[in-house]
């Protein structure tokens, strides 16, 4: 059976097409061919996609599809998929990865439309390959919340995971985000990758506190990915008795003992029952 995504007459439906994250030369031959055969391109920002089309020498009708697109817009696109080839792209990289799109895919699937994906660049995956950190298990977490309390709560959810963590971040927020990660996750090994595939690509490694200090007075430009190593045995050993006691006293200042123990155990990746016993001992001693 011929591949419907590269034939001269692709089936009507939705095609999810990854585009370059920097270097336009990273567009795949298959992606370029699909863009050329599209009846309509649903783009996060048509101005950005227009530059890619110009590079490829293409003129294809486009329509905006982004975070603020409503149900009516999705319904119109799904209707067109019955007879036309609709291509979904984001500004850069793989659509739906920290970009709008999953609702369109969901609605297209519910309507029985043909759906295909054309894989390609993804900043999160590229940054993992640059970082030198464990890649056998990882969690992509997108952007952290901007408010300190919400950011700390989110990091607390991740603290006990035995996995490399991957975040997207902006230059102005980078130093404060790295400092918050060091406080919430422990001072783990990490990498800051930016401008991936572009002329000034770089990947700086170090501990979270070292990286926070590096960027405190010099926020970098460009699109940034932060890769944080898993806690591992060495990191968990940092939770010595004094550190654990300090964390528990701080948590018990505004939480019941059980809740405080649960939060601290999650933060350091320790057994909740052991931490609860330590918390009770501290409360009795105080």
PDB file of N, CA and C in Angstrom, residues 67-160:
ATOM      1  N   UNK A  67      -3.491  29.117  20.533  1.00  0.00           N
ATOM      2  CA  UNK A  67      -4.102  28.898  21.848  1.00  0.00           C
ATOM      3  C   UNK A  67      -5.492  29.509  21.966  1.00  0.00           C
ATOM      4  N   UNK A  68      -5.725  30.601  21.268  1.00  0.00           N
ATOM      5  CA  UNK A  68      -6.985  31.322  21.409  1.00  0.00           C
ATOM      6  C   UNK A  68      -8.027  30.918  20.368  1.00  0.00           C
ATOM      7  N   UNK A  69      -7.709  29.964  19.522  1.00  0.00           N
ATOM      8  CA  UNK A  69      -8.679  29.510  18.527  1.00  0.00           C
ATOM      9  C   UNK A  69      -9.838  28.799  19.225  1.00  0.00           C
ATOM     10  N   UNK A  70     -11.063  29.083  18.776  1.00  0.00           N
ATOM     11  CA  UNK A  70     -12.229  28.556  19.472  1.00  0.00           C
ATOM     12  C   UNK A  70     -12.780  27.304  18.797  1.00  0.00           C
ATOM     13  N   UNK A  71     -13.854  26.794  19.364  1.00  0.00           N
ATOM     14  CA  UNK A  71     -14.457  25.569  18.867  1.00  0.00           C
ATOM     15  C   UNK A  71     -14.966  25.732  17.439  1.00  0.00           C
ATOM     16  N   UNK A  72     -15.457  26.915  17.113  1.00  0.00           N
ATOM     17  CA  UNK A  72     -15.952  27.159  15.760  1.00  0.00           C
ATOM     18  C   UNK A  72     -14.824  27.043  14.735  1.00  0.00           C
ATOM     19  N   UNK A  73     -13.651  27.560  15.093  1.00  0.00           N
ATOM     20  CA  UNK A  73     -12.498  27.462  14.194  1.00  0.00           C
ATOM     21  C   UNK A  73     -12.099  26.008  13.981  1.00  0.00           C
ATOM     22  N   UNK A  74     -12.068  25.244  15.067  1.00  0.00           N
ATOM     23  CA  UNK A  74     -11.726  23.823  14.951  1.00  0.00           C
ATOM     24  C   UNK A  74     -12.741  23.082  14.095  1.00  0.00           C
ATOM     25  N   UNK A  75     -14.024  23.381  14.302  1.00  0.00           N
ATOM     26  CA  UNK A  75     -15.074  22.692  13.541  1.00  0.00           C
ATOM     27  C   UNK A  75     -14.929  22.973  12.043  1.00  0.00           C
ATOM     28  N   UNK A  76     -14.573  24.207  11.703  1.00  0.00           N
ATOM     29  CA  UNK A  76     -14.402  24.562  10.293  1.00  0.00           C
ATOM     30  C   UNK A  76     -13.230  23.797   9.683  1.00  0.00           C
ATOM     31  N   UNK A  77     -12.143  23.674  10.439  1.00  0.00           N
ATOM     32  CA  UNK A  77     -10.983  22.937   9.939  1.00  0.00           C
ATOM     33  C   UNK A  77     -11.302  21.454   9.778  1.00  0.00           C
ATOM     34  N   UNK A  78     -11.978  20.891  10.771  1.00  0.00           N
ATOM     35  CA  UNK A  78     -12.337  19.472  10.706  1.00  0.00           C
ATOM     36  C   UNK A  78     -13.255  19.215   9.513  1.00  0.00           C
ATOM     37  N   UNK A  79     -14.154  20.143   9.247  1.00  0.00           N
ATOM     38  CA  UNK A  79     -15.046  19.989   8.095  1.00  0.00           C
ATOM     39  C   UNK A  79     -14.254  19.965   6.790  1.00  0.00           C
ATOM     40  N   UNK A  80     -13.249  20.820   6.677  1.00  0.00           N
ATOM     41  CA  UNK A  80     -12.447  20.870   5.455  1.00  0.00           C
ATOM     42  C   UNK A  80     -11.634  19.597   5.263  1.00  0.00           C
ATOM     43  N   UNK A  81     -11.265  18.948   6.381  1.00  0.00           N
ATOM     44  CA  UNK A  81     -10.473  17.720   6.291  1.00  0.00           C
ATOM     45  C   UNK A  81     -11.210  16.590   5.591  1.00  0.00           C
ATOM     46  N   UNK A  82     -12.526  16.704   5.463  1.00  0.00           N
ATOM     47  CA  UNK A  82     -13.283  15.648   4.791  1.00  0.00           C
ATOM     48  C   UNK A  82     -12.900  15.535   3.325  1.00  0.00           C
ATOM     49  N   UNK A  83     -12.509  16.650   2.714  1.00  0.00           N
ATOM     50  CA  UNK A  83     -12.190  16.646   1.284  1.00  0.00           C
ATOM     51  C   UNK A  83     -10.840  17.273   0.957  1.00  0.00           C
ATOM     52  N   UNK A  84     -10.188  17.869   1.942  1.00  0.00           N
ATOM     53  CA  UNK A  84      -8.943  18.587   1.677  1.00  0.00           C
ATOM     54  C   UNK A  84      -7.823  18.115   2.597  1.00  0.00           C
ATOM     55  N   UNK A  85      -6.613  18.421   2.182  1.00  0.00           N
ATOM     56  CA  UNK A  85      -5.422  18.136   2.985  1.00  0.00           C
ATOM     57  C   UNK A  85      -5.125  19.360   3.841  1.00  0.00           C
ATOM     58  N   UNK A  86      -5.282  19.189   5.152  1.00  0.00           N
ATOM     59  CA  UNK A  86      -5.013  20.272   6.096  1.00  0.00           C
ATOM     60  C   UNK A  86      -3.744  19.925   6.866  1.00  0.00           C
ATOM     61  N   UNK A  87      -2.766  20.811   6.806  1.00  0.00           N
ATOM     62  CA  UNK A  87      -1.491  20.603   7.504  1.00  0.00           C
ATOM     63  C   UNK A  87      -1.442  21.498   8.740  1.00  0.00           C
ATOM     64  N   UNK A  88      -1.090  20.919   9.878  1.00  0.00           N
ATOM     65  CA  UNK A  88      -0.933  21.668  11.119  1.00  0.00           C
ATOM     66  C   UNK A  88       0.546  21.865  11.415  1.00  0.00           C
ATOM     67  N   UNK A  89       0.972  23.122  11.604  1.00  0.00           N
ATOM     68  CA  UNK A  89       2.350  23.419  11.997  1.00  0.00           C
ATOM     69  C   UNK A  89       2.346  24.388  13.167  1.00  0.00           C
ATOM     70  N   UNK A  90       3.414  24.359  13.948  1.00  0.00           N
ATOM     71  CA  UNK A  90       3.626  25.357  14.991  1.00  0.00           C
ATOM     72  C   UNK A  90       4.713  26.323  14.497  1.00  0.00           C
ATOM     73  N   UNK A  91       5.076  27.292  15.318  1.00  0.00           N
ATOM     74  CA  UNK A  91       6.105  28.240  14.894  1.00  0.00           C
ATOM     75  C   UNK A  91       7.444  27.546  14.656  1.00  0.00           C
ATOM     76  N   UNK A  92       7.720  26.525  15.448  1.00  0.00           N
ATOM     77  CA  UNK A  92       8.981  25.799  15.312  1.00  0.00           C
ATOM     78  C   UNK A  92       8.859  24.456  16.017  1.00  0.00           C
ATOM     79  N   UNK A  93       9.435  23.433  15.415  1.00  0.00           N
ATOM     80  CA  UNK A  93       9.457  22.134  16.055  1.00  0.00           C
ATOM     81  C   UNK A  93       8.207  21.315  15.791  1.00  0.00           C
ATOM     82  N   UNK A  94       7.928  20.396  16.702  1.00  0.00           N
ATOM     83  CA  UNK A  94       6.814  19.462  16.549  1.00  0.00           C
ATOM     84  C   UNK A  94       5.539  20.034  17.145  1.00  0.00           C
ATOM     85  N   UNK A  95       4.475  20.159  16.367  1.00  0.00           N
ATOM     86  CA  UNK A  95       3.210  20.664  16.923  1.00  0.00           C
ATOM     87  C   UNK A  95       2.733  19.825  18.104  1.00  0.00           C
ATOM     88  N   UNK A  96       2.021  20.465  19.007  1.00  0.00           N
ATOM     89  CA  UNK A  96       1.447  19.886  20.227  1.00  0.00           C
ATOM     90  C   UNK A  96       2.451  19.761  21.370  1.00  0.00           C
ATOM     91  N   UNK A  97       3.768  19.887  21.107  1.00  0.00           N
ATOM     92  CA  UNK A  97       4.756  19.822  22.182  1.00  0.00           C
ATOM     93  C   UNK A  97       4.937  21.237  22.717  1.00  0.00           C
ATOM     94  N   UNK A  98       4.233  21.546  23.809  1.00  0.00           N
ATOM     95  CA  UNK A  98       4.191  22.890  24.372  1.00  0.00           C
ATOM     96  C   UNK A  98       3.658  23.893  23.352  1.00  0.00           C
ATOM     97  N   UNK A  99       2.774  23.435  22.498  1.00  0.00           N
ATOM     98  CA  UNK A  99       2.146  24.266  21.476  1.00  0.00           C
ATOM     99  C   UNK A  99       0.686  23.848  21.360  1.00  0.00           C
ATOM    100  N   UNK A 100      -0.154  24.718  20.809  1.00  0.00           N
ATOM    101  CA  UNK A 100      -1.565  24.345  20.640  1.00  0.00           C
ATOM    102  C   UNK A 100      -1.715  23.228  19.621  1.00  0.00           C
ATOM    103  N   UNK A 101      -2.835  22.521  19.683  1.00  0.00           N
ATOM    104  CA  UNK A 101      -3.084  21.527  18.659  1.00  0.00           C
ATOM    105  C   UNK A 101      -3.805  20.272  19.090  1.00  0.00           C
ATOM    106  N   UNK A 102      -3.673  19.862  20.351  1.00  0.00           N
ATOM    107  CA  UNK A 102      -4.227  18.563  20.714  1.00  0.00           C
ATOM    108  C   UNK A 102      -5.748  18.521  20.571  1.00  0.00           C
ATOM    109  N   UNK A 103      -6.418  19.672  20.789  1.00  0.00           N
ATOM    110  CA  UNK A 103      -7.878  19.689  20.648  1.00  0.00           C
ATOM    111  C   UNK A 103      -8.289  19.469  19.197  1.00  0.00           C
ATOM    112  N   UNK A 104      -7.508  20.005  18.275  1.00  0.00           N
ATOM    113  CA  UNK A 104      -7.801  19.809  16.854  1.00  0.00           C
ATOM    114  C   UNK A 104      -7.626  18.342  16.488  1.00  0.00           C
ATOM    115  N   UNK A 105      -6.564  17.721  16.963  1.00  0.00           N
ATOM    116  CA  UNK A 105      -6.339  16.297  16.699  1.00  0.00           C
ATOM    117  C   UNK A 105      -7.459  15.470  17.314  1.00  0.00           C
ATOM    118  N   UNK A 106      -7.841  15.803  18.534  1.00  0.00           N
ATOM    119  CA  UNK A 106      -8.922  15.074  19.213  1.00  0.00           C
ATOM    120  C   UNK A 106     -10.229  15.163  18.424  1.00  0.00           C
ATOM    121  N   UNK A 107     -10.581  16.383  17.971  1.00  0.00           N
ATOM    122  CA  UNK A 107     -11.839  16.573  17.243  1.00  0.00           C
ATOM    123  C   UNK A 107     -11.795  15.896  15.870  1.00  0.00           C
ATOM    124  N   UNK A 108     -10.622  15.955  15.219  1.00  0.00           N
ATOM    125  CA  UNK A 108     -10.486  15.290  13.926  1.00  0.00           C
ATOM    126  C   UNK A 108     -10.644  13.784  14.085  1.00  0.00           C
ATOM    127  N   UNK A 109     -10.075  13.223  15.151  1.00  0.00           N
ATOM    128  CA  UNK A 109     -10.207  11.790  15.384  1.00  0.00           C
ATOM    129  C   UNK A 109     -11.653  11.420  15.674  1.00  0.00           C
ATOM    130  N   UNK A 110     -12.336  12.257  16.471  1.00  0.00           N
ATOM    131  CA  UNK A 110     -13.743  11.987  16.788  1.00  0.00           C
ATOM    132  C   UNK A 110     -14.613  12.015  15.536  1.00  0.00           C
ATOM    133  N   UNK A 111     -14.243  12.845  14.562  1.00  0.00           N
ATOM    134  CA  UNK A 111     -15.008  12.955  13.318  1.00  0.00           C
ATOM    135  C   UNK A 111     -14.630  11.878  12.303  1.00  0.00           C
ATOM    136  N   UNK A 112     -13.659  11.035  12.654  1.00  0.00           N
ATOM    137  CA  UNK A 112     -13.263   9.957  11.756  1.00  0.00           C
ATOM    138  C   UNK A 112     -12.365  10.395  10.619  1.00  0.00           C
ATOM    139  N   UNK A 113     -11.682  11.531  10.766  1.00  0.00           N
ATOM    140  CA  UNK A 113     -10.799  12.017   9.707  1.00  0.00           C
ATOM    141  C   UNK A 113      -9.491  11.222   9.680  1.00  0.00           C
ATOM    142  N   UNK A 114      -8.889  11.161   8.514  1.00  0.00           N
ATOM    143  CA  UNK A 114      -7.555  10.568   8.389  1.00  0.00           C
ATOM    144  C   UNK A 114      -6.541  11.489   9.073  1.00  0.00           C
ATOM    145  N   UNK A 115      -5.663  10.924   9.914  1.00  0.00           N
ATOM    146  CA  UNK A 115      -4.664  11.712  10.641  1.00  0.00           C
ATOM    147  C   UNK A 115      -3.307  11.045  10.475  1.00  0.00           C
ATOM    148  N   UNK A 116      -2.299  11.845  10.160  1.00  0.00           N
ATOM    149  CA  UNK A 116      -0.930  11.327  10.034  1.00  0.00           C
ATOM    150  C   UNK A 116       0.033  12.355  10.618  1.00  0.00           C
ATOM    151  N   UNK A 117       1.168  11.866  11.098  1.00  0.00           N
ATOM    152  CA  UNK A 117       2.191  12.769  11.628  1.00  0.00           C
ATOM    153  C   UNK A 117       3.476  12.606  10.841  1.00  0.00           C
ATOM    154  N   UNK A 118       4.134  13.715  10.574  1.00  0.00           N
ATOM    155  CA  UNK A 118       5.419  13.711   9.882  1.00  0.00           C
ATOM    156  C   UNK A 118       6.469  14.183  10.891  1.00  0.00           C
ATOM    157  N   UNK A 119       7.166  13.279  11.560  1.00  0.00           N
ATOM    158  CA  UNK A 119       8.070  13.653  12.644  1.00  0.00           C
ATOM    159  C   UNK A 119       9.273  14.435  12.168  1.00  0.00           C
ATOM    160  N   UNK A 120       9.860  15.164  13.110  1.00  0.00           N
ATOM    161  CA  UNK A 120      11.014  15.985  12.784  1.00  0.00           C
ATOM    162  C   UNK A 120      11.563  16.665  14.020  1.00  0.00           C
ATOM    163  N   UNK A 121      12.086  17.884  13.885  1.00  0.00           N
ATOM    164  CA  UNK A 121      12.758  18.553  14.995  1.00  0.00           C
ATOM    165  C   UNK A 121      11.867  18.758  16.210  1.00  0.00           C
ATOM    166  N   UNK A 122      12.499  18.681  17.399  1.00  0.00           N
ATOM    167  CA  UNK A 122      11.836  18.973  18.667  1.00  0.00           C
ATOM    168  C   UNK A 122      12.919  19.484  19.620  1.00  0.00           C
ATOM    169  N   UNK A 123      12.757  20.706  20.128  1.00  0.00           N
ATOM    170  CA  UNK A 123      13.790  21.321  20.969  1.00  0.00           C
ATOM    171  C   UNK A 123      14.065  20.509  22.229  1.00  0.00           C
ATOM    172  N   UNK A 124      13.019  19.949  22.841  1.00  0.00           N
ATOM    173  CA  UNK A 124      13.206  19.179  24.077  1.00  0.00           C
ATOM    174  C   UNK A 124      14.104  17.973  23.839  1.00  0.00           C
ATOM    175  N   UNK A 125      13.855  17.234  22.769  1.00  0.00           N
ATOM    176  CA  UNK A 125      14.663  16.052  22.467  1.00  0.00           C
ATOM    177  C   UNK A 125      16.077  16.450  22.086  1.00  0.00           C
ATOM    178  N   UNK A 126      16.212  17.509  21.294  1.00  0.00           N
ATOM    179  CA  UNK A 126      17.547  17.959  20.885  1.00  0.00           C
ATOM    180  C   UNK A 126      18.380  18.362  22.102  1.00  0.00           C
ATOM    181  N   UNK A 127      17.749  19.041  23.067  1.00  0.00           N
ATOM    182  CA  UNK A 127      18.479  19.479  24.258  1.00  0.00           C
ATOM    183  C   UNK A 127      18.952  18.298  25.096  1.00  0.00           C
ATOM    184  N   UNK A 128      18.146  17.250  25.183  1.00  0.00           N
ATOM    185  CA  UNK A 128      18.565  16.059  25.933  1.00  0.00           C
ATOM    186  C   UNK A 128      19.821  15.465  25.299  1.00  0.00           C
ATOM    187  N   UNK A 129      19.866  15.429  23.977  1.00  0.00           N
ATOM    188  CA  UNK A 129      21.030  14.850  23.313  1.00  0.00           C
ATOM    189  C   UNK A 129      22.282  15.685  23.548  1.00  0.00           C
ATOM    190  N   UNK A 130      22.126  16.988  23.737  1.00  0.00           N
ATOM    191  CA  UNK A 130      23.268  17.865  23.983  1.00  0.00           C
ATOM    192  C   UNK A 130      23.744  17.828  25.427  1.00  0.00           C
ATOM    193  N   UNK A 131      22.847  17.514  26.356  1.00  0.00           N
ATOM    194  CA  UNK A 131      23.113  17.727  27.780  1.00  0.00           C
ATOM    195  C   UNK A 131      24.116  16.759  28.389  1.00  0.00           C
ATOM    196  N   UNK A 132      24.176  15.539  27.866  1.00  0.00           N
ATOM    197  CA  UNK A 132      25.014  14.529  28.494  1.00  0.00           C
ATOM    198  C   UNK A 132      24.412  13.964  29.766  1.00  0.00           C
ATOM    199  N   UNK A 133      23.144  14.259  30.037  1.00  0.00           N
ATOM    200  CA  UNK A 133      22.453  13.738  31.217  1.00  0.00           C
ATOM    201  C   UNK A 133      21.690  12.472  30.846  1.00  0.00           C
ATOM    202  N   UNK A 134      21.331  11.644  31.834  1.00  0.00           N
ATOM    203  CA  UNK A 134      20.650  10.379  31.524  1.00  0.00           C
ATOM    204  C   UNK A 134      19.418  10.590  30.652  1.00  0.00           C
ATOM    205  N   UNK A 135      19.314   9.773  29.608  1.00  0.00           N
ATOM    206  CA  UNK A 135      18.222   9.946  28.644  1.00  0.00           C
ATOM    207  C   UNK A 135      17.314   8.730  28.552  1.00  0.00           C
ATOM    208  N   UNK A 136      17.532   7.743  29.436  1.00  0.00           N
ATOM    209  CA  UNK A 136      16.720   6.530  29.366  1.00  0.00           C
ATOM    210  C   UNK A 136      15.312   6.746  29.905  1.00  0.00           C
ATOM    211  N   UNK A 137      15.143   7.773  30.755  1.00  0.00           N
ATOM    212  CA  UNK A 137      13.822   8.092  31.295  1.00  0.00           C
ATOM    213  C   UNK A 137      13.768   9.593  31.527  1.00  0.00           C
ATOM    214  N   UNK A 138      12.798  10.264  30.941  1.00  0.00           N
ATOM    215  CA  UNK A 138      12.717  11.712  31.129  1.00  0.00           C
ATOM    216  C   UNK A 138      11.266  12.178  31.124  1.00  0.00           C
ATOM    217  N   UNK A 139      11.047  13.342  31.708  1.00  0.00           N
ATOM    218  CA  UNK A 139       9.724  13.963  31.759  1.00  0.00           C
ATOM    219  C   UNK A 139       9.817  15.353  31.148  1.00  0.00           C
ATOM    220  N   UNK A 140       8.993  15.624  30.146  1.00  0.00           N
ATOM    221  CA  UNK A 140       8.918  16.956  29.579  1.00  0.00           C
ATOM    222  C   UNK A 140       7.854  17.731  30.344  1.00  0.00           C
ATOM    223  N   UNK A 141       8.246  18.873  30.947  1.00  0.00           N
ATOM    224  CA  UNK A 141       7.342  19.630  31.814  1.00  0.00           C
ATOM    225  C   UNK A 141       6.947  20.983  31.250  1.00  0.00           C
ATOM    226  N   UNK A 142       7.396  21.317  30.044  1.00  0.00           N
ATOM    227  CA  UNK A 142       7.007  22.593  29.451  1.00  0.00           C
ATOM    228  C   UNK A 142       7.519  23.781  30.250  1.00  0.00           C
ATOM    229  N   UNK A 143       6.725  24.843  30.295  1.00  0.00           N
ATOM    230  CA  UNK A 143       7.092  26.048  31.048  1.00  0.00           C
ATOM    231  C   UNK A 143       6.589  25.940  32.481  1.00  0.00           C
ATOM    232  N   UNK A 144       7.419  26.322  33.436  1.00  0.00           N
ATOM    233  CA  UNK A 144       6.990  26.403  34.826  1.00  0.00           C
ATOM    234  C   UNK A 144       6.071  27.607  35.009  1.00  0.00           C
ATOM    235  N   UNK A 145       5.190  27.572  36.015  1.00  0.00           N
ATOM    236  CA  UNK A 145       4.362  28.747  36.305  1.00  0.00           C
ATOM    237  C   UNK A 145       5.239  29.955  36.635  1.00  0.00           C
ATOM    238  N   UNK A 146       4.722  31.137  36.367  1.00  0.00           N
ATOM    239  CA  UNK A 146       5.515  32.346  36.603  1.00  0.00           C
ATOM    240  C   UNK A 146       5.505  32.776  38.067  1.00  0.00           C
ATOM    241  N   UNK A 147       4.414  32.482  38.793  1.00  0.00           N
ATOM    242  CA  UNK A 147       4.327  32.887  40.196  1.00  0.00           C
ATOM    243  C   UNK A 147       5.098  31.918  41.082  1.00  0.00           C
ATOM    244  N   UNK A 148       5.785  32.480  42.083  1.00  0.00           N
ATOM    245  CA  UNK A 148       6.708  31.694  42.907  1.00  0.00           C
ATOM    246  C   UNK A 148       6.034  30.517  43.600  1.00  0.00           C
ATOM    247  N   UNK A 149       4.873  30.740  44.195  1.00  0.00           N
ATOM    248  CA  UNK A 149       4.202  29.664  44.937  1.00  0.00           C
ATOM    249  C   UNK A 149       3.793  28.527  43.995  1.00  0.00           C
ATOM    250  N   UNK A 150       3.192  28.872  42.876  1.00  0.00           N
ATOM    251  CA  UNK A 150       2.778  27.843  41.916  1.00  0.00           C
ATOM    252  C   UNK A 150       3.984  27.109  41.358  1.00  0.00           C
ATOM    253  N   UNK A 151       5.075  27.839  41.120  1.00  0.00           N
ATOM    254  CA  UNK A 151       6.295  27.211  40.607  1.00  0.00           C
ATOM    255  C   UNK A 151       6.867  26.235  41.625  1.00  0.00           C
ATOM    256  N   UNK A 152       6.902  26.638  42.891  1.00  0.00           N
ATOM    257  CA  UNK A 152       7.417  25.755  43.943  1.00  0.00           C
ATOM    258  C   UNK A 152       6.549  24.513  44.093  1.00  0.00           C
ATOM    259  N   UNK A 153       5.240  24.685  44.012  1.00  0.00           N
ATOM    260  CA  UNK A 153       4.337  23.535  44.125  1.00  0.00           C
ATOM    261  C   UNK A 153       4.547  22.567  42.970  1.00  0.00           C
ATOM    262  N   UNK A 154       4.743  23.101  41.778  1.00  0.00           N
ATOM    263  CA  UNK A 154       4.967  22.250  40.609  1.00  0.00           C
ATOM    264  C   UNK A 154       6.272  21.472  40.743  1.00  0.00           C
ATOM    265  N   UNK A 155       7.322  22.153  41.176  1.00  0.00           N
ATOM    266  CA  UNK A 155       8.607  21.484  41.346  1.00  0.00           C
ATOM    267  C   UNK A 155       8.535  20.402  42.422  1.00  0.00           C
ATOM    268  N   UNK A 156       7.741  20.654  43.466  1.00  0.00           N
ATOM    269  CA  UNK A 156       7.587  19.653  44.521  1.00  0.00           C
ATOM    270  C   UNK A 156       6.979  18.364  43.969  1.00  0.00           C
ATOM    271  N   UNK A 157       6.110  18.491  42.971  1.00  0.00           N
ATOM    272  CA  UNK A 157       5.512  17.312  42.358  1.00  0.00           C
ATOM    273  C   UNK A 157       6.549  16.468  41.625  1.00  0.00           C
ATOM    274  N   UNK A 158       7.583  17.125  41.107  1.00  0.00           N
ATOM    275  CA  UNK A 158       8.590  16.435  40.304  1.00  0.00           C
ATOM    276  C   UNK A 158       9.781  15.938  41.119  1.00  0.00           C
ATOM    277  N   UNK A 159       9.930  16.433  42.337  1.00  0.00           N
ATOM    278  CA  UNK A 159      11.177  16.236  43.089  1.00  0.00           C
ATOM    279  C   UNK A 159      11.548  14.775  43.284  1.00  0.00           C
ATOM    280  N   UNK A 160      10.579  13.916  43.512  1.00  0.00           N
ATOM    281  CA  UNK A 160      10.885  12.523  43.802  1.00  0.00           C
ATOM    282  C   UNK A 160      10.984  11.629  42.586  1.00  0.00           C
TER     283      UNK A 160
END
